[in-house]
Coordinates of C-alpha atoms in Angstrom, one line a residue:
X78 CA 151.0 94.6 -9.8
X79 CA 153.5 95.6 -6.9
X80 CA 155.5 97.8 -9.4
X81 CA 152.3 99.8 -10.2
X82 CA 151.4 100.3 -6.7
X83 CA 153.5 103.7 -6.4
X84 CA 151.6 104.7 -9.7
X85 CA 148.0 103.7 -8.9
X86 CA 148.3 105.3 -5.1
X87 CA 149.3 108.7 -6.8
X88 CA 146.4 108.7 -9.6
X89 CA 143.9 107.8 -6.5
X90 CA 145.3 110.7 -4.6
X91 CA 144.8 113.2 -7.1
X92 CA 141.3 111.7 -7.7
X93 CA 140.5 112.3 -4.4
X94 CA 142.5 115.7 -4.3
X95 CA 139.3 117.7 -3.3
X96 CA 138.1 115.4 -0.5
X97 CA 141.9 115.8 0.9
X98 CA 141.3 119.9 1.0
X99 CA 137.8 119.0 2.8
X100 CA 139.9 116.9 5.0
X101 CA 142.8 119.5 5.7
X102 CA 139.9 122.0 6.8
X103 CA 138.6 119.9 9.7
X104 CA 140.3 120.4 13.0
X105 CA 141.0 116.7 13.6
X106 CA 143.3 117.1 10.4
X107 CA 144.1 120.4 10.0
X108 CA 147.6 120.9 9.2
X109 CA 148.7 117.3 9.3
X110 CA 147.6 116.3 6.2
X111 CA 149.9 118.9 4.7
X112 CA 152.7 117.5 6.8
X113 CA 152.3 114.2 6.0
X114 CA 152.6 115.1 2.3
X115 CA 156.0 116.8 3.2
X116 CA 155.3 120.1 3.2
X117 CA 157.8 122.0 5.3
X118 CA 159.7 118.8 6.0
X119 CA 162.8 120.3 4.2
X120 CA 163.1 123.5 6.2
X121 CA 162.4 121.3 9.5
X122 CA 165.3 119.1 8.6
X123 CA 167.6 122.3 7.5
X124 CA 167.0 124.1 11.0
X125 CA 168.5 121.1 12.7
X126 CA 172.3 121.6 13.9
X127 CA 174.6 119.8 11.5
X128 CA 174.8 116.0 12.0
X129 CA 177.5 114.7 13.8
X130 CA 177.0 111.3 13.7
X131 CA 174.6 108.8 11.9
X132 CA 170.8 109.5 11.6
X133 CA 168.3 107.1 12.8
X134 CA 164.7 107.5 11.6
X135 CA 162.4 105.5 13.9
X136 CA 158.7 105.6 13.1
X137 CA 155.7 104.8 15.4
X138 CA 151.9 104.4 14.3
X139 CA 150.2 105.7 17.5
X140 CA 150.1 106.1 21.2
X141 CA 150.8 102.7 22.1
X142 CA 153.9 102.2 19.5
X143 CA 155.1 105.7 20.8
X144 CA 155.2 104.5 24.4
X145 CA 157.0 101.0 23.3
X146 CA 159.7 103.1 21.5
X147 CA 160.5 105.2 24.8
X148 CA 163.1 102.7 26.4
X149 CA 164.8 102.2 23.2
X150 CA 165.1 105.8 22.4
X151 CA 166.6 106.0 25.6
X152 CA 168.8 103.7 24.8
X153 CA 169.8 104.7 21.6
X154 CA 170.6 108.0 22.6
X155 CA 172.9 106.8 25.9
X156 CA 174.6 104.5 23.3
X157 CA 175.0 106.8 20.4
X158 CA 174.7 110.3 21.9
X159 CA 176.2 112.2 18.5
X160 CA 173.2 110.5 16.5
X161 CA 170.5 112.6 14.7
X162 CA 167.4 110.6 16.0
X163 CA 164.4 111.7 13.9
X164 CA 160.7 110.2 15.1
X165 CA 157.8 110.3 12.8
X166 CA 154.4 109.1 13.8
X167 CA 151.0 108.5 11.8
X168 CA 148.3 109.8 14.3
X169 CA 147.7 113.0 16.3
X170 CA 147.4 111.4 19.2
X171 CA 150.6 109.4 19.1
X172 CA 152.3 112.7 18.2
X173 CA 150.9 114.3 21.4
X174 CA 152.5 111.6 23.4
X175 CA 155.9 111.7 21.6
X176 CA 156.2 115.2 22.1
X177 CA 155.4 114.7 26.0
X178 CA 157.7 111.6 26.7
X179 CA 160.6 112.1 23.6
X180 CA 161.2 115.6 22.8
X181 CA 164.4 115.8 25.2
X182 CA 165.8 112.7 23.6
X183 CA 165.1 113.0 19.8
X184 CA 166.3 116.0 17.3
X185 CA 162.7 115.9 15.6
X186 CA 159.6 114.8 16.0
X187 CA 157.7 114.8 12.5
X188 CA 154.4 113.5 10.8
X189 CA 154.8 110.4 9.1
X190 CA 154.7 110.2 5.4
X191 CA 151.5 109.1 3.2
X192 CA 152.4 106.0 1.1
X193 CA 152.2 108.0 -2.1
X194 CA 154.8 107.6 -5.3
X195 CA 156.2 111.0 -4.9
X196 CA 156.1 111.1 -0.9
X197 CA 157.8 108.6 0.6
X198 CA 160.9 109.0 -1.8
X199 CA 161.1 112.7 -0.9
X200 CA 161.0 112.3 3.1
X201 CA 163.8 109.6 2.3
X202 CA 165.4 112.0 0.2
X203 CA 165.3 114.8 2.6
X204 CA 165.9 112.8 6.0
X205 CA 168.6 110.6 4.5
X206 CA 168.6 108.1 7.2
X207 CA 171.5 105.5 7.9
X208 CA 168.9 103.4 9.5
X209 CA 165.2 103.3 9.9
X210 CA 163.2 101.6 12.5
X211 CA 159.7 100.5 12.6
X212 CA 158.0 100.1 15.9
X213 CA 155.4 96.7 16.0
X214 CA 153.4 97.5 12.7
X215 CA 152.4 100.3 10.2
X216 CA 153.7 98.6 7.3
X217 CA 153.7 100.4 4.0
X218 CA 155.1 98.9 0.8
X219 CA 156.1 101.7 -1.3
X220 CA 157.8 103.6 1.8
X221 CA 159.8 100.4 2.9
X222 CA 160.9 99.6 -1.0
X223 CA 162.0 103.3 -1.5
X224 CA 164.3 102.6 2.0
X225 CA 165.6 99.2 0.3
X226 CA 166.4 100.8 -3.2
X227 CA 168.5 103.4 -1.2
X228 CA 170.3 100.3 0.6
X229 CA 169.1 101.8 4.1
X230 CA 169.0 99.3 6.5
X231 CA 165.6 98.7 8.0
X232 CA 164.7 96.9 11.3
X233 CA 161.2 96.0 12.9
X234 CA 161.1 96.3 16.4
X235 CA 159.1 95.1 18.9
X236 CA 157.4 93.3 16.3
X237 CA 154.2 91.2 16.9
X238 CA 151.5 89.5 15.2
X239 CA 147.7 88.8 16.0
X240 CA 145.5 86.3 14.9
X241 CA 143.8 88.7 12.6
X242 CA 146.9 90.1 11.2
X243 CA 148.1 86.8 10.5
X244 CA 145.1 85.8 8.6
X245 CA 145.2 88.8 6.5
X246 CA 148.9 88.4 5.9
X247 CA 148.4 84.8 4.5
X248 CA 145.7 85.9 2.6
X249 CA 147.2 88.7 0.8
X250 CA 150.9 87.1 1.0
X251 CA 152.1 88.0 -2.3
X252 CA 151.6 91.5 -1.1
X253 CA 152.7 91.0 2.5
X254 CA 155.7 88.9 2.2
X255 CA 157.9 90.9 -0.1
X256 CA 157.6 93.9 2.5
X257 CA 158.7 91.5 5.1
X258 CA 161.6 90.1 3.2
X259 CA 162.9 93.7 2.6
X260 CA 163.7 94.4 6.2
X261 CA 167.2 93.9 7.5
X262 CA 166.0 92.3 10.5
X263 CA 162.6 91.4 12.2
X264 CA 162.8 91.8 16.0
X265 CA 159.9 89.7 17.4
X266 CA 158.4 90.1 20.9
X267 CA 157.5 86.5 21.5
X268 CA 158.8 82.9 19.9
X269 CA 155.4 82.8 18.5
X270 CA 155.6 85.9 16.8
X271 CA 158.9 84.7 15.4
X272 CA 157.4 81.3 14.2
X273 CA 154.4 83.1 12.4
X274 CA 157.0 85.1 10.4
X275 CA 158.8 82.1 9.4
X276 CA 155.1 80.5 8.8
X277 CA 154.7 83.4 6.3
X278 CA 158.2 82.3 4.2
X279 CA 160.8 84.8 5.6
X280 CA 164.2 83.6 5.9
X281 CA 164.9 82.3 9.5
X282 CA 168.1 84.4 9.5
X283 CA 166.0 87.5 9.1
X284 CA 163.9 87.2 12.3
X285 CA 165.1 87.1 16.2
X286 CA 162.8 86.8 19.2
X287 CA 164.1 89.8 21.5
X288 CA 161.2 90.3 23.7
X289 CA 159.0 93.3 24.5
X290 CA 160.4 96.6 24.7
X291 CA 157.9 97.7 27.6
X292 CA 159.7 95.2 29.9
X293 CA 162.4 97.8 30.1
X294 CA 160.3 100.9 30.7
X295 CA 161.5 103.9 33.1
X296 CA 159.0 102.5 35.6
X297 CA 161.5 99.4 36.5
X298 CA 163.7 101.6 38.4
X299 CA 163.9 98.8 41.2
X300 CA 162.9 101.7 43.8
X301 CA 160.5 100.8 46.7
X302 CA 157.1 102.1 46.3
X303 CA 156.9 105.8 47.4
X304 CA 153.4 105.8 49.1
X305 CA 154.0 109.7 49.7
X306 CA 154.4 110.2 46.0
X307 CA 151.4 108.0 45.3
X308 CA 149.4 109.9 47.9
X309 CA 149.7 112.9 46.2
X310 CA 149.1 111.4 42.9
X311 CA 145.8 110.1 44.1
X312 CA 144.6 113.3 45.4
X313 CA 145.9 115.0 42.1
X314 CA 143.6 112.9 40.5
X315 CA 140.5 113.7 43.2
X316 CA 140.7 110.6 45.0
X317 CA 140.9 110.0 48.6
X318 CA 143.9 108.5 49.6
X319 CA 143.1 105.6 52.0
X320 CA 140.4 103.8 50.0
X321 CA 141.2 100.9 47.4
X322 CA 141.4 101.9 44.0
X323 CA 140.6 99.7 40.7
X324 CA 141.9 100.7 37.5
X325 CA 140.2 99.5 34.5
X326 CA 142.7 100.1 31.1
X327 CA 141.8 100.3 27.5
X328 CA 138.2 99.1 27.9
X329 CA 136.2 98.5 25.2
X330 CA 132.3 99.0 24.1
X331 CA 130.5 95.8 25.4
X332 CA 133.1 95.7 28.6
X333 CA 132.1 99.0 30.3
X334 CA 128.5 97.5 31.2
X335 CA 130.3 94.5 32.8
X336 CA 132.5 96.9 34.6
X337 CA 130.1 99.2 36.1
X338 CA 128.1 96.1 37.1
X339 CA 130.9 94.5 39.0
X340 CA 131.6 98.0 40.5
X341 CA 128.2 98.4 41.6
X342 CA 128.3 94.7 43.4
X343 CA 131.6 95.5 45.1
X344 CA 130.3 98.9 46.3
X345 CA 128.1 96.5 48.7
X346 CA 131.0 95.2 50.4
X347 CA 133.8 97.5 50.0
X348 CA 131.7 100.8 50.1
X349 CA 134.7 103.3 49.9
X350 CA 135.9 101.2 46.8
X351 CA 137.3 104.0 43.7
X352 CA 137.5 103.3 40.0
X353 CA 139.5 104.8 37.4
X354 CA 137.7 103.9 33.9
X355 CA 140.2 104.7 30.7
X356 CA 138.4 103.9 27.6
X357 CA 140.7 102.5 24.6
X358 CA 138.9 105.2 22.5
X359 CA 138.6 108.7 24.4
X360 CA 136.1 109.7 22.0
X361 CA 133.6 107.5 23.7
X362 CA 133.6 109.2 26.9
X363 CA 130.0 110.8 26.5
X364 CA 128.7 107.2 25.8
X365 CA 130.6 105.9 28.7
X366 CA 129.1 108.4 31.2
X367 CA 125.6 107.7 30.0
X368 CA 126.6 104.2 30.8
X369 CA 127.5 104.8 34.2
X370 CA 124.6 106.9 35.1
X371 CA 122.5 104.1 33.3
X372 CA 123.8 101.9 36.3
X373 CA 123.1 104.5 39.0
X374 CA 126.9 106.1 39.1
X375 CA 128.0 109.6 39.1
X376 CA 131.2 109.8 37.8
X377 CA 133.4 112.7 36.4
X378 CA 135.5 113.0 33.2
X379 CA 139.4 113.9 33.7
X380 CA 139.4 115.9 30.6
X381 CA 136.5 118.4 32.1
X382 CA 136.8 118.2 35.7
X383 CA 140.2 118.3 37.3
X384 CA 139.1 120.1 40.1
X385 CA 136.3 118.0 41.2
X386 CA 136.5 114.7 43.6
X387 CA 135.0 111.6 43.5
X388 CA 135.0 107.9 43.6
X389 CA 134.6 107.2 40.1
X390 CA 136.7 109.1 37.3
X391 CA 136.7 108.4 33.4
X392 CA 140.0 109.3 32.5
X393 CA 139.5 110.6 28.5
X394 CA 142.6 112.0 28.0
X395 CA 146.0 110.4 26.3
X396 CA 149.1 109.1 27.9
X397 CA 148.3 108.9 31.7
X398 CA 147.1 105.8 32.2
X399 CA 150.7 104.3 33.1
X400 CA 150.6 106.8 35.7
X401 CA 147.2 105.7 37.1
X402 CA 148.0 101.9 36.9
X403 CA 150.6 102.9 39.7
X404 CA 148.0 104.2 42.1
X405 CA 146.0 101.0 41.5
X406 CA 145.3 98.2 44.1
X407 CA 144.4 96.0 41.5
X408 CA 144.0 96.4 37.5
X409 CA 142.0 95.2 34.8
X410 CA 143.3 95.2 31.4
X411 CA 140.7 95.7 28.6
X412 CA 139.7 94.3 25.1
X413 CA 139.8 91.2 26.5
X414 CA 136.3 90.1 28.1
X415 CA 135.3 90.9 24.5
X416 CA 136.6 89.4 21.2
X417 CA 139.2 92.4 20.5
X418 CA 142.5 90.5 21.4
X419 CA 143.5 91.9 24.6
X420 CA 145.7 94.7 25.4
X421 CA 149.6 94.4 26.9
X422 CA 149.4 93.8 30.9
X423 CA 152.8 94.9 31.1
X424 CA 152.4 98.3 32.2
X425 CA 150.1 97.4 35.1
X426 CA 152.3 94.4 36.1
X427 CA 155.9 96.9 36.0
X428 CA 153.8 99.0 38.8
X429 CA 153.6 95.9 40.9
X430 CA 149.9 95.6 40.7
X431 CA 147.6 92.5 40.4
X432 CA 146.9 91.9 36.9
X433 CA 143.3 90.8 35.8
X434 CA 142.3 90.3 32.1
X435 CA 139.7 88.0 30.6
X436 CA 139.8 85.3 28.1
X437 CA 140.4 87.3 25.1
X438 CA 144.4 88.0 25.0
X439 CA 145.1 86.5 21.7
X440 CA 147.3 89.5 20.9
X441 CA 149.5 89.1 24.0
X442 CA 149.0 85.4 24.8
X443 CA 152.6 84.7 25.6
X444 CA 152.8 87.7 28.1
X445 CA 149.3 87.0 29.7
X446 CA 150.5 83.5 30.3
X447 CA 153.7 84.1 31.9
X448 CA 152.2 86.7 34.1
X449 CA 149.7 84.0 35.2
X450 CA 152.4 81.1 35.5
X451 CA 154.3 83.9 37.9
X452 CA 151.6 84.2 40.1
X453 CA 151.2 88.0 39.0
X454 CA 147.8 87.7 37.0
X455 CA 144.5 86.0 36.7
X456 CA 142.4 85.4 33.8
X457 CA 138.7 85.6 34.2
X458 CA 135.7 84.5 32.0
X459 CA 132.7 86.8 33.3
X460 CA 131.5 89.5 35.3
X461 CA 131.1 87.0 38.3
X462 CA 134.5 85.7 38.3
X463 CA 136.0 89.0 37.9
X464 CA 133.9 90.3 40.9
X465 CA 135.3 87.0 42.8
X466 CA 138.9 88.1 42.1
X467 CA 138.6 91.6 42.9
X468 CA 136.7 90.9 46.0
X469 CA 139.4 88.4 47.0
X470 CA 142.6 90.6 46.2
X471 CA 141.2 94.0 47.8
X472 CA 140.0 91.9 51.0
X473 CA 143.0 89.4 51.6
X474 CA 146.2 91.4 52.2
X475 CA 148.4 88.5 51.8
X476 CA 147.0 87.6 48.6
X477 CA 147.2 91.0 46.8
X478 CA 151.1 91.4 48.3
X479 CA 152.0 88.0 46.7
X480 CA 150.5 89.1 43.2
X481 CA 152.0 92.6 43.5
X482 CA 155.5 90.7 44.1
X483 CA 155.1 87.9 41.6
X484 CA 153.7 90.7 38.9
X485 CA 156.8 93.0 39.4
X486 CA 159.3 89.8 39.6
X487 CA 157.8 88.3 36.2
X488 CA 158.6 91.8 34.8
X489 CA 162.1 92.5 36.1
X490 CA 162.7 89.2 35.2
X491 CA 162.3 90.0 31.6
X492 CA 164.5 92.8 31.8
X493 CA 167.2 93.6 29.0
X494 CA 165.1 94.0 25.9
X495 CA 166.6 97.1 25.1
X496 CA 170.4 95.6 25.0
X497 CA 169.4 93.0 22.7
X498 CA 167.8 95.2 20.4
X499 CA 171.0 97.5 20.4
X500 CA 173.1 94.7 20.1
X501 CA 171.2 93.5 16.9
X502 CA 171.3 97.0 15.7
X503 CA 175.1 97.4 16.1
X504 CA 176.1 95.5 13.1
X505 CA 173.6 97.8 11.0
X506 CA 175.4 101.3 12.2
X507 CA 178.8 101.6 12.0
X508 CA 180.1 103.8 14.8
X509 CA 177.7 102.6 17.4
X510 CA 179.1 100.7 20.7
X511 CA 177.1 99.7 23.5
X512 CA 179.9 100.5 25.8
X513 CA 178.5 103.9 26.5
X514 CA 174.7 102.6 27.8
X515 CA 174.0 101.8 30.9
X516 CA 170.5 99.9 31.2

């Protein structure tokens, strides 16, 4: 079955070609489908200055993976300034964030290839990487097979396995296990992730636990909080400077109703409390505005109302949530009051903000447990417990201070992830040295 995979996908694509043409005409996909098939790739690569060092190809699926890759890209560029770094992204939203955060640090940002018979080998042939780094996920059998056939070292960085993914990998192990074994190295975030790779049958010497790259984000400069800058930022987003701000990040359907209800309750006690609601899927913004209205709350959308002011903001743009966490007095991490596995709590913790999340943090269980152990986070199991925790944090200055310091200390204590990744990559890429890199 596996050897026939490229042929089958090619036949399927040819059969669906009329559908692809229609999709290419839609605004959401316009131009991107052609790029993912390789149109214009050779010209893009040819336009780059002659390579003076090895070529590193880094791939990220979407926004989350792009932001995870940022500190590693910075580290690679500093450790090997002569390297040619190409960064591919699958989604349009991820591409937008990559261009915003990585343009000064990479040589080219491009659309990722679709995993078809002729496309993946064409990308490999044109890019000719000396090293391929895959960030977290987006595994494609034929693409990885093409790299292996060309003897190109491949590394999974910031790897993690959710409970749902593990179930799928075990069920279809005859498909997934050869893919994972094709990697030169699987650098996993946690020991639990590494254990799951071993349980699948991957050789232990190919698996390493190196930590989560987001621990080394640029937010961890170690500088003291600049209250003047935060005041300007709050005004920029249309908030009053003095009143407290609660940021709810990456929320899912089913959570916003709970959060709005808690917010209404809190307003009876903390009358000037302000709220940022940042849905995981920004296309749900209209739905969330209507839901706020059902709770008697007037709100504004950041994508539409940047000149307006008010205590409730729907953050329906990409790539701005991390900056909003920095303004917060308390943060809630979404996907956790509903069974969605949760989202990464490192970003709010890195900005020295008390962190709250629900019972469903399965995808980030070790990180969540560590933040709780350090005292920087608390887990809630209902709207009532969320209300009680937020009220306590916002009315007890000492409680808020201790949680803030503990959250940041937890993140700072886990720094060094980029260096560990670079140390693992060095043997795979001749000419790279860590001596030039300063964390």
